[in-house]
Short mmCIF file of C-alpha atoms in Angstrom, two decimals:
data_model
loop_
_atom_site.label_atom_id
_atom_site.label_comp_id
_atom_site.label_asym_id
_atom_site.label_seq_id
_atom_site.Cartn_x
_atom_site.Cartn_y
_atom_site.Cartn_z
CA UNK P 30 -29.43 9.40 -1.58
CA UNK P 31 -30.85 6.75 0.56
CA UNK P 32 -29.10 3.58 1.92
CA UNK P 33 -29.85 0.14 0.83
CA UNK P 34 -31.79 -2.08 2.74
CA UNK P 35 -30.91 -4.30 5.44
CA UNK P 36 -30.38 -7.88 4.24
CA UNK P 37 -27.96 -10.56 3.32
CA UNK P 38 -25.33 -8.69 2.76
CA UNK P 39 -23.50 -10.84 -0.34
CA UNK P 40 -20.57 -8.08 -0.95
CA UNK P 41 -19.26 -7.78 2.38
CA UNK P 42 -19.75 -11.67 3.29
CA UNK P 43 -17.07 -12.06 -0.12
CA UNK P 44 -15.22 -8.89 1.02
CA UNK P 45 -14.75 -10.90 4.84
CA UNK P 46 -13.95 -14.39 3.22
CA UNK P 47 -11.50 -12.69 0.86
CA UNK P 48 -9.59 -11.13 4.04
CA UNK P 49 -9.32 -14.57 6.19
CA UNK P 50 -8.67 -16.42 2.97
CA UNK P 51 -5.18 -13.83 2.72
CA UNK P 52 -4.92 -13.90 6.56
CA UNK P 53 -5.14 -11.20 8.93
CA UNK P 54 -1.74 -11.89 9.96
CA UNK P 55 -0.29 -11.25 6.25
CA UNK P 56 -2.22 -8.29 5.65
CA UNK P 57 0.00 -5.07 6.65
CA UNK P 58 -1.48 -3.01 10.14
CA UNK P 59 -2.89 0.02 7.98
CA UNK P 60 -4.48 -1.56 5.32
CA UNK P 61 -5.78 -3.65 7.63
CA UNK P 62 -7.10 -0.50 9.61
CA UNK P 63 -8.36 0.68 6.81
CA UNK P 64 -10.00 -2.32 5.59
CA UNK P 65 -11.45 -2.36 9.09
CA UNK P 66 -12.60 1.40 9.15
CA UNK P 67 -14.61 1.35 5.87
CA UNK P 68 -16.45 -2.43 6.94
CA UNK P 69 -17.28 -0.80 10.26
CA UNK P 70 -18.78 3.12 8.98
CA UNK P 71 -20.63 0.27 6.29
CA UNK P 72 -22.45 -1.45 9.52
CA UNK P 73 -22.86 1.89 11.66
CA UNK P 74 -22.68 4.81 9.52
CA UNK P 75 -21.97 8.09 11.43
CA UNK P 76 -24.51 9.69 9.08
CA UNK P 77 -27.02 8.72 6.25
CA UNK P 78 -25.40 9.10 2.56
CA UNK P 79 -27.17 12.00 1.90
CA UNK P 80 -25.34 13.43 4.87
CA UNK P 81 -22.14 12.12 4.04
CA UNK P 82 -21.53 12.13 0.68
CA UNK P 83 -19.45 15.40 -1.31
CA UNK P 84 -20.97 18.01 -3.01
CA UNK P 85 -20.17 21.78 -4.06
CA UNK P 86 -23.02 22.69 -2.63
CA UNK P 87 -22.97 21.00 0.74
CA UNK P 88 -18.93 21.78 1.41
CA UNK P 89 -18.79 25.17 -0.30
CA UNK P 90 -21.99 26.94 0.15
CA UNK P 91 -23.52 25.24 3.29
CA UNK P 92 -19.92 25.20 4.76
CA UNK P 93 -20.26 21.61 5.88
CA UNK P 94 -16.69 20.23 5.54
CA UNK P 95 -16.53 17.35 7.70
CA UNK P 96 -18.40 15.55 4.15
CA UNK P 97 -14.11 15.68 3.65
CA UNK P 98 -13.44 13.33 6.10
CA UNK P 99 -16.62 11.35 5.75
CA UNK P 100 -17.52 10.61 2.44
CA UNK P 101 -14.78 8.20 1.35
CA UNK P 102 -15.40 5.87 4.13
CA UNK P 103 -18.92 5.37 3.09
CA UNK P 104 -20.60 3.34 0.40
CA UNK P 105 -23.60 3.63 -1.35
CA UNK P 106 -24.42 -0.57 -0.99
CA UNK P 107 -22.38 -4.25 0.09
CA UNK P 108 -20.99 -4.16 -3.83
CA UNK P 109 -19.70 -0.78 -3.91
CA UNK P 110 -17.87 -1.85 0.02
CA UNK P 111 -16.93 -5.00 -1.61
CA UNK P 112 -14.96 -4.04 -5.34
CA UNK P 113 -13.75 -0.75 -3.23
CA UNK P 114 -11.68 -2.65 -0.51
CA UNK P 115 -11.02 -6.26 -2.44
CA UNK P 116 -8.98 -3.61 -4.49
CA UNK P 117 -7.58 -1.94 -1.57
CA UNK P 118 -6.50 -4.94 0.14
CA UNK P 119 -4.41 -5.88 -3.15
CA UNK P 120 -2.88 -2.51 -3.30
CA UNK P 121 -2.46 -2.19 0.27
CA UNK P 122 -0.27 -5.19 0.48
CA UNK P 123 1.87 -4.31 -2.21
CA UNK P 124 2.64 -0.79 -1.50
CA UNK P 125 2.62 -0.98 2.71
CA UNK P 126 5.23 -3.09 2.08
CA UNK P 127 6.94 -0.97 -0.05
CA UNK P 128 6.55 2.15 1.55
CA UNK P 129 6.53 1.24 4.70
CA UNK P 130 3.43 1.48 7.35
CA UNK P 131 4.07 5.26 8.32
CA UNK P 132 4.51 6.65 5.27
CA UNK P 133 1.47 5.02 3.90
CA UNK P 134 -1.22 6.13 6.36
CA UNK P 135 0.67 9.38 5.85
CA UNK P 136 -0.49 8.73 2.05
CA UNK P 137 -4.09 7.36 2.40
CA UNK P 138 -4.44 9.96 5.19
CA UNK P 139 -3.62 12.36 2.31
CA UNK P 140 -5.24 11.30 -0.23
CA UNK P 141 -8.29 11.16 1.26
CA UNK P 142 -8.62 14.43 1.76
CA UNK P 143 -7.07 15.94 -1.42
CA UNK P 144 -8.90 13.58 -3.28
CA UNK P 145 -12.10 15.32 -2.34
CA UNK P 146 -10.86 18.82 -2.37
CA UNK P 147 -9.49 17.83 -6.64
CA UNK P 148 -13.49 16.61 -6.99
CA UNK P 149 -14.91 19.67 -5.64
CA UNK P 150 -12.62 21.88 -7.58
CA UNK P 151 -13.49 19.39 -11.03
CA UNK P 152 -17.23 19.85 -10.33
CA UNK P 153 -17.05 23.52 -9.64
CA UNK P 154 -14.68 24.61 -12.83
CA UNK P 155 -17.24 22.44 -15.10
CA UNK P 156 -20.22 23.73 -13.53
CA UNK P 157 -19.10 27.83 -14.10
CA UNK P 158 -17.66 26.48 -17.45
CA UNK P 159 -20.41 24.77 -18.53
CA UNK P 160 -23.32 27.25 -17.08
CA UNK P 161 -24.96 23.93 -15.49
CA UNK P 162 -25.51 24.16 -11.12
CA UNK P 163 -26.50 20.65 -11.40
CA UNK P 164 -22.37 19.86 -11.04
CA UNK P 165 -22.49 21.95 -7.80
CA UNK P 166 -25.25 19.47 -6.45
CA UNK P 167 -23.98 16.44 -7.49
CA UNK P 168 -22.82 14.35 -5.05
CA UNK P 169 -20.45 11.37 -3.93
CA UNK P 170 -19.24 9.03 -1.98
CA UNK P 171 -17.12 5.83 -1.51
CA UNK P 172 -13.21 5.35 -1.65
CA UNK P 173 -12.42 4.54 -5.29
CA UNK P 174 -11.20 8.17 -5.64
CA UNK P 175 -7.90 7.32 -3.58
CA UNK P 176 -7.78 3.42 -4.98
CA UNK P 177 -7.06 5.62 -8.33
CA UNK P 178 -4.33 7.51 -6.74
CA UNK P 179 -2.96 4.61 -5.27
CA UNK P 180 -3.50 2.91 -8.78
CA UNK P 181 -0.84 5.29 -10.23
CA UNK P 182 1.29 4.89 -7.28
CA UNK P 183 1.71 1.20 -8.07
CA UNK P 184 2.07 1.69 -11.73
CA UNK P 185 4.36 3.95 -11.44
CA UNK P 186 6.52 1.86 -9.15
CA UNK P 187 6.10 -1.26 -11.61
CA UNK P 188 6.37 0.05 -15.14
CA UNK P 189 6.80 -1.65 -18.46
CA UNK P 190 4.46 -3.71 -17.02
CA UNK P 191 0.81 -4.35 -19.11
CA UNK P 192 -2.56 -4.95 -17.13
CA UNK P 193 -5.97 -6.57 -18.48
CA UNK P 194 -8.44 -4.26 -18.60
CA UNK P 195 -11.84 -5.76 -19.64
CA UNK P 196 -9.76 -8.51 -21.48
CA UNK P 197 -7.57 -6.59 -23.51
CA UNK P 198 -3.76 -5.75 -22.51
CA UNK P 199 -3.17 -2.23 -21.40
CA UNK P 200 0.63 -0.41 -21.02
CA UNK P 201 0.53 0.19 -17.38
CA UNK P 202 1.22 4.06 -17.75
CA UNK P 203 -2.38 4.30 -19.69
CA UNK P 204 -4.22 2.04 -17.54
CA UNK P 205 -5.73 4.59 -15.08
CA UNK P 206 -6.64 6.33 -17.95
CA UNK P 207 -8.60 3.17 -19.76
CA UNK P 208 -10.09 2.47 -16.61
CA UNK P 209 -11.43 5.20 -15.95
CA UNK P 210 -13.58 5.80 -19.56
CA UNK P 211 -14.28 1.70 -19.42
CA UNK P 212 -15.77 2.13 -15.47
CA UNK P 213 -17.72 5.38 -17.02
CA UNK P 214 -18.93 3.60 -19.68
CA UNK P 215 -19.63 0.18 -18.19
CA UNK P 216 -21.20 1.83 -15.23
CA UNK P 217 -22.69 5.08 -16.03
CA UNK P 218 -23.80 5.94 -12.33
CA UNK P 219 -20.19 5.51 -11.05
CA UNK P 220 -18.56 9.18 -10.47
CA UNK P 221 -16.28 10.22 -13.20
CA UNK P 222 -15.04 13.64 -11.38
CA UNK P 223 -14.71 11.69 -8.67
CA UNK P 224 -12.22 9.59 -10.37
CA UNK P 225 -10.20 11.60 -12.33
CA UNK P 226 -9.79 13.53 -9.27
CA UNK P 227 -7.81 10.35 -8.08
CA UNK P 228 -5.86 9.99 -11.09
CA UNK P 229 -4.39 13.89 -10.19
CA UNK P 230 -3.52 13.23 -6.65
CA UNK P 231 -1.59 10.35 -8.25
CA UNK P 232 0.06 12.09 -10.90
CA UNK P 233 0.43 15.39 -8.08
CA UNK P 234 2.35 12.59 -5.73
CA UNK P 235 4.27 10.77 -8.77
CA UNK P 236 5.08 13.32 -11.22
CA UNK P 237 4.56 16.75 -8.98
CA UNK P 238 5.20 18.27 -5.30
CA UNK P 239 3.01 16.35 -3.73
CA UNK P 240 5.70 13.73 -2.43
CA UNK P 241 8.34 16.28 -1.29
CA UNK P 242 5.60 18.76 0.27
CA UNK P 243 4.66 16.08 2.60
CA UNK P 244 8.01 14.85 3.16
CA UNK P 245 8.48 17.87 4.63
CA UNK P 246 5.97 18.35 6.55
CA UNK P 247 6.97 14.84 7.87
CA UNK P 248 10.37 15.97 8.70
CA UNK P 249 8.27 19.10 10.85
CA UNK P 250 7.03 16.49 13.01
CA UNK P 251 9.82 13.73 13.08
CA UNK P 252 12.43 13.97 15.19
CA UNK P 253 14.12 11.95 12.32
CA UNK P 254 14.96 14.34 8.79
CA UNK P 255 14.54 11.17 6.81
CA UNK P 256 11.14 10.27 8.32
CA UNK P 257 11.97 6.26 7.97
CA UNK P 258 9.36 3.87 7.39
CA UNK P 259 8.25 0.90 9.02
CA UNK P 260 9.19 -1.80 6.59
CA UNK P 261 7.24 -5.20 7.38
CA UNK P 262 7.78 -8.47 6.21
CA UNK P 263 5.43 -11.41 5.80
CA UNK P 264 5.09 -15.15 4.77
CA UNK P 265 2.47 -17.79 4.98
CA UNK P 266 2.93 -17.95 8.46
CA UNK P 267 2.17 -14.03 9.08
CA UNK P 268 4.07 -11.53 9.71
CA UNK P 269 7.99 -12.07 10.52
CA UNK P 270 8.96 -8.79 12.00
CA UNK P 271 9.88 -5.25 11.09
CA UNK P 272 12.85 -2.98 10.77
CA UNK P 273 12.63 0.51 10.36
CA UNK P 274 14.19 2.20 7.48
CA UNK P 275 14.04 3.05 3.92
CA UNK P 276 15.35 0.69 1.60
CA UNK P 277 17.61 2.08 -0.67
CA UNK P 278 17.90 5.20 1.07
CA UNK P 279 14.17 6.63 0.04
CA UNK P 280 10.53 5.92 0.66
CA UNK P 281 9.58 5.71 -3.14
CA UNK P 282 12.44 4.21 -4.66
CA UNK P 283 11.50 2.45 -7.50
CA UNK P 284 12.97 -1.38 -7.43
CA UNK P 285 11.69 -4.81 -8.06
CA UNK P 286 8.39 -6.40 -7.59
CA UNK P 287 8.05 -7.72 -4.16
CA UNK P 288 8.67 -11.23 -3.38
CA UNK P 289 7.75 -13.42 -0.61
CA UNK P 290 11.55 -14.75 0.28
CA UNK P 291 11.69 -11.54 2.76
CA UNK P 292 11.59 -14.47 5.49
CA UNK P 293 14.59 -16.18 4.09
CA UNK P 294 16.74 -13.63 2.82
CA UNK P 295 16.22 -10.71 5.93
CA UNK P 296 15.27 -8.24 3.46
CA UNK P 297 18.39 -8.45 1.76
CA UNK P 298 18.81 -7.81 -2.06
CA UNK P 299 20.60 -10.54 -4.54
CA UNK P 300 23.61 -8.25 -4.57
CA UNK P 301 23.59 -7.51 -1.01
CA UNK P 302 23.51 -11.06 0.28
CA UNK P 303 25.95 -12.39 -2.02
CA UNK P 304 28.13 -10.06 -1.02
CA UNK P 305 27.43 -11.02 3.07
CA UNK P 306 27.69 -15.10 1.46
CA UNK P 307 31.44 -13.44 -0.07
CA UNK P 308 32.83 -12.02 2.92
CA UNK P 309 31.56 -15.21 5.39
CA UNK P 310 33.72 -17.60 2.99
CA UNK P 311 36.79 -15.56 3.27
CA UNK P 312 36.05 -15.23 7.29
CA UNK P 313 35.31 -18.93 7.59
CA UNK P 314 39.05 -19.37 4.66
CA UNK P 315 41.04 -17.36 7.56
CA UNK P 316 39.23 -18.75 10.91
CA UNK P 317 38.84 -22.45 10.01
CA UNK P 318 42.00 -23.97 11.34
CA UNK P 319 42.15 -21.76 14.48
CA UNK P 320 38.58 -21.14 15.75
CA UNK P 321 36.32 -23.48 17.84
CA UNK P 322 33.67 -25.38 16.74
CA UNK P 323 30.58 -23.48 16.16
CA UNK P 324 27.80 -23.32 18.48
CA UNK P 325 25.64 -26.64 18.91
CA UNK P 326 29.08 -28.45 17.97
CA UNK P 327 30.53 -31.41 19.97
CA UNK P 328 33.70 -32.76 18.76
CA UNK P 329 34.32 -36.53 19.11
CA UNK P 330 37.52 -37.73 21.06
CA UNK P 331 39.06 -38.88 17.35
CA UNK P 332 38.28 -35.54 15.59
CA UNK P 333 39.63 -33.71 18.52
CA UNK P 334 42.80 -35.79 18.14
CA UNK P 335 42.84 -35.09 14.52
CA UNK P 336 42.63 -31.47 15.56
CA UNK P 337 45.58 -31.09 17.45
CA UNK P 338 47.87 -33.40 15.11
CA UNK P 339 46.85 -30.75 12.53
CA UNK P 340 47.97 -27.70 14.67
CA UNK P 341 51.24 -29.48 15.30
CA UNK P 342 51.63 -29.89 11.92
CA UNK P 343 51.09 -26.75 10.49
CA UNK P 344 53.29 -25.29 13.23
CA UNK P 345 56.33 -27.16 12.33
#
């Protein structure tokens, strides 16, 4: 597998306008990272494709493992970098925000590598099923593997939802699955196993263990059971500020589509900040008369007056 040729690089000039046209400032710290981590192995790769990319043969029976860590970091050319991340930065906005910043580089972190380890299992079970070594020696590379897992992660936190998928509406629950025979069939070269093996870790996270095993292995190494997230807010302006915690008492809860009042509202649901607009008006009912003037406030000399003459009053 060789690398393509030095040259204008079209994909990743897109991929770089796409990021400042968002802003740097609105895009959450670890997609951000790893927007930055895949553009930079993409300008200096560690090692050459061939040495990178994920095989049965080159993890299993050459013993070379570190293809784990490497391979979905690398891309075969600027168009594979640029469809792989323009997606990530979309679904890396949306689900940072909802999981919080911890919790999802605990979940790219993971996917990453169990994405790889489902591929290698795929392409060894159809190899021994199928009587054909050429599965052992096939090999991959890019991160579209874990943009499928993370593609059933957000469907599964918006459903009822439909999605366009080569123009045609799609139920959100069978999108990863149309997507993934429409990219086989529209692109035969792209890596079905590779794929599918997303899809899994998706489904293993969303319908299986996957979630509480690493929840637990959070709470290991948190001196916090709960393992709170970092939950980050952002406008136009960039990013307002964080607050640590999960809303709704879990990291996955399922709730709304995000919105972009965070800045306005604190963070606060509809319910939750009518009932804090509630309990101000029956303060401000009971505190009116007898309180001072708020902060900033100046009284003049006649509304002072006024003031008192209504004291007296109501104290006669």
């Amino acid at each position: 597998m060789q690398r393509r040729s030095r040259g204008i690089n079209t994909g990743l000039i897109l991929l770089l306008s796409q990021i400042f046209h968002v802003g740097i400032n609105n895009i959450p710290p670890v997609t951000l990272a790893t927007l930055a981590l895949n553009i930079w192995f993409f300008l200096n790769p560690l090692k050459s494709l061939y040495s990178s990319c994920l095989s049965v043969e080159k993890c299993y029976q050459q013993n070379d493992w570190q293809r784990l860590l490497l391979s979905p970091f690398h891309h075969a050319d600027d168009w594979h970098l640029y469809f792989n991340m323009a997606s990530m930065l979309w679904k890396g906005i949306n689900l940072e925000k909802r999981l919080g910043s911890r919790w999802f580089a605990c979940v790219i972190t993971t996917f990453s590598i169990l994405t790889g380890v489902v591929y290698l299992l795929l392409q060894f079970a159809v190899a021994e099923f199928m009587d054909e070594p050429d599965f052992k020696r096939s090999c991959a590379v890019g991160f579209s593997g874990v943009l499928f897992a993370l593609k059933v992660l957000n469907n599964h936190y918006c459903p009822g939802g439909f999605v366009n998928v080569l123009g045609f509406p799609v139920p959100s629950r069978f999108a990863c699955w149309v997507e993934l025979v429409a990219i086989h069939l529209c692109s035969p070269g792209t890596s079905f196993a590779g794929h599918l093996a997303g899809i899994l870790v998706g489904l293993m996270y969303t319908q299986g263990p996957l979630k509480k095993i690493m929840e637990a292995c959070a709470g290991i190494f948190s001196s916090n059971a709960g393992y709170p997230g970092q939950q980050y807010y952002f406008n136009s302006s960039g990013s307002s500020g964080y607050q640590d915690y999960y809303p709704y008492g879990s990291p996955g809860h399922s709730e709304e589509a995000p919105r972009n009042y965070d800045a306005y509202t604190a963070g606060l649901s509809e319910e939750e900040q009518l009932e804090r607009a509630l309990r101000a008006s029956l303060w401000d009912r009971g505190n009116t008369r007898n309180s001072p003037p708020p902060y900033g406030f100046r009284l003049s000399a006649e509304e002072e007056m006024r003031r008192q003459w209504l004291r007296r009053f109501d104290g006669q």
